[in-house]
Every structure is written in structure tokens, then in C-alpha cells.
XYZ file of C-alpha atoms in Angstrom:
135
model
C 92.913 83.701 73.630
C 96.068 85.516 72.645
C 97.446 85.955 69.151
C 100.506 83.731 69.674
C 98.494 81.027 71.379
C 96.065 81.008 68.454
C 98.880 81.006 65.912
C 101.274 78.522 67.497
C 99.169 76.681 70.051
C 101.481 77.718 72.918
C 101.035 79.980 75.886
C 100.989 83.766 75.621
C 103.874 84.093 78.064
C 107.189 82.373 77.587
C 108.734 80.427 80.434
C 111.582 82.962 80.459
C 109.174 85.872 80.883
C 107.447 84.050 83.733
C 110.834 83.491 85.418
C 111.714 87.184 85.037
C 108.358 88.236 86.502
C 108.823 85.872 89.457
C 112.357 87.201 90.051
C 111.126 90.796 89.953
C 108.321 90.001 92.413
C 110.746 88.218 94.757
C 113.230 91.110 94.670
C 110.467 93.655 95.216
C 109.187 91.686 98.216
C 112.727 91.598 99.678
C 112.973 95.368 99.314
C 109.567 96.182 100.807
C 111.061 97.193 104.173
C 113.835 99.267 102.615
C 114.428 102.990 102.405
C 111.458 105.048 101.159
C 113.277 108.362 100.687
C 115.647 109.727 98.032
C 118.571 109.419 100.450
C 119.353 106.705 103.008
C 118.337 108.017 106.462
C 121.469 106.519 108.015
C 123.785 107.621 105.192
C 127.156 109.098 106.106
C 129.241 111.195 103.723
C 128.597 112.615 100.281
C 125.444 111.203 98.661
C 126.153 108.488 96.111
C 129.900 109.066 96.172
C 130.634 107.155 99.378
C 129.723 103.530 100.122
C 128.379 104.763 103.467
C 125.754 106.895 101.662
C 124.656 104.898 98.595
C 121.888 105.800 96.163
C 118.735 103.820 97.031
C 117.126 101.853 94.185
C 114.425 99.200 94.121
C 115.963 96.000 92.703
C 118.708 95.711 90.077
C 116.057 96.727 87.531
C 115.684 100.006 89.414
C 119.455 100.454 89.292
C 119.341 100.054 85.507
C 116.633 102.736 85.280
C 118.604 105.027 87.584
C 121.867 104.581 85.681
C 120.079 105.145 82.367
C 118.869 108.537 83.577
C 122.262 109.856 84.674
C 123.766 112.703 82.661
C 127.079 114.538 82.647
C 127.015 118.234 83.599
C 126.857 119.090 79.862
C 123.712 116.938 79.459
C 125.491 114.066 77.723
C 124.433 110.476 78.393
C 127.064 108.749 80.534
C 128.453 105.228 80.444
C 128.573 102.985 83.492
C 130.575 99.924 84.412
C 129.820 97.821 87.474
C 133.003 97.337 89.482
C 131.602 94.893 92.037
C 129.952 94.900 95.436
C 131.149 96.456 98.661
C 129.850 96.704 102.192
C 129.507 99.472 104.746
C 128.965 99.131 108.495
C 125.961 101.479 108.464
C 124.194 99.831 105.469
C 122.674 96.375 106.009
C 122.785 94.969 102.468
C 125.442 94.831 99.713
C 126.232 98.000 97.787
C 127.087 98.057 94.082
C 130.028 100.153 92.896
C 129.960 101.759 89.411
C 132.449 103.705 87.337
C 130.703 106.569 85.519
C 132.392 107.949 82.405
C 131.567 110.630 79.854
C 131.044 109.345 76.316
C 134.411 110.951 75.469
C 136.008 108.485 77.913
C 136.740 110.893 80.769
C 136.030 109.484 84.224
C 133.331 111.485 85.991
C 132.788 109.584 89.233
C 132.618 106.330 91.083
C 129.137 105.974 92.530
C 127.557 103.563 94.993
C 124.037 102.129 94.682
C 122.002 100.119 97.190
C 119.541 98.095 95.036
C 117.699 96.590 98.002
C 115.462 99.531 98.886
C 111.729 100.249 98.545
C 111.999 103.074 95.985
C 114.297 104.499 93.318
C 115.939 107.750 94.340
C 115.375 110.759 92.103
C 118.389 112.547 93.562
C 121.747 112.677 91.780
C 125.261 112.730 93.206
C 127.275 115.955 92.969
C 128.637 116.446 89.448
C 125.879 114.439 87.731
C 122.242 115.039 86.806
C 119.308 112.607 86.950
C 116.726 113.041 84.180
C 114.823 109.736 84.077
C 111.038 110.215 84.070
C 110.671 106.536 85.015
C 111.937 106.806 88.600
């Protein structure tokens, strides 16, 4: 028996946590047949900087991990803002578009991420570095 169950008589896992786990499992299953390399095999153009060559990540959670590991050329943590979804003829699923800014407010890049792939890329677009040990 878990501590919280003993203390409060409830379950160890909240309904919300169970929903999040189910969502993660569903998204991971959807992505199982996706890209398994750091770069999309059918990508066209500059990696991560063109919607036709998005950064592969595994689920929106993987995108969060990827974005959290991005750094400016000076090593500074960057900010990101999701600008919406776009499509590309050579990529089957929606692509997320993000504005990447330095903490001083300067715009560094607009990047494109495909969160419906089998793995999280460890590669970074030109002008940015990727330092996350969690990818």
C-alpha cells in the first residue's frame, strides 16, 4: 500500500496522472512508425529551419524536452513561442512552428518540429546548440 492511500484512503495515482499516462502511451503508439534518425530521411532544405525538413521529436512531450535543451551560440538558454502548425508536401503529419528568441529579446530563428516521430533528434539547427542530456 502506498503512503497516500494509507493516509487518505484514496488511490496512489490521481485520475489526472492516469489520463496523462494514457495520453503519452497513445501518442507514443502513434509515433512508433515514425522517423528513427536525427534528421528526417525525406527532409528538404536546411535542417529545422524549413518546414520541409523539420526536427523529429517523439510526442509533444519530446518537443518540450528538445526545446528546453536549445541554447543560443553564447550558451544562453533560449525562449520559445509556438506560432502554430503548418504542413509540407514531403512530411505526412502536421509540423509545429516556433519562434526562438535570446533571453535579451533578440530573435534567433524560426524552427520547425515534427512531434509525430519515433525518437527525439539530438541535432540542432544552424545557429543554435542542443545540450539536453534527456534526448
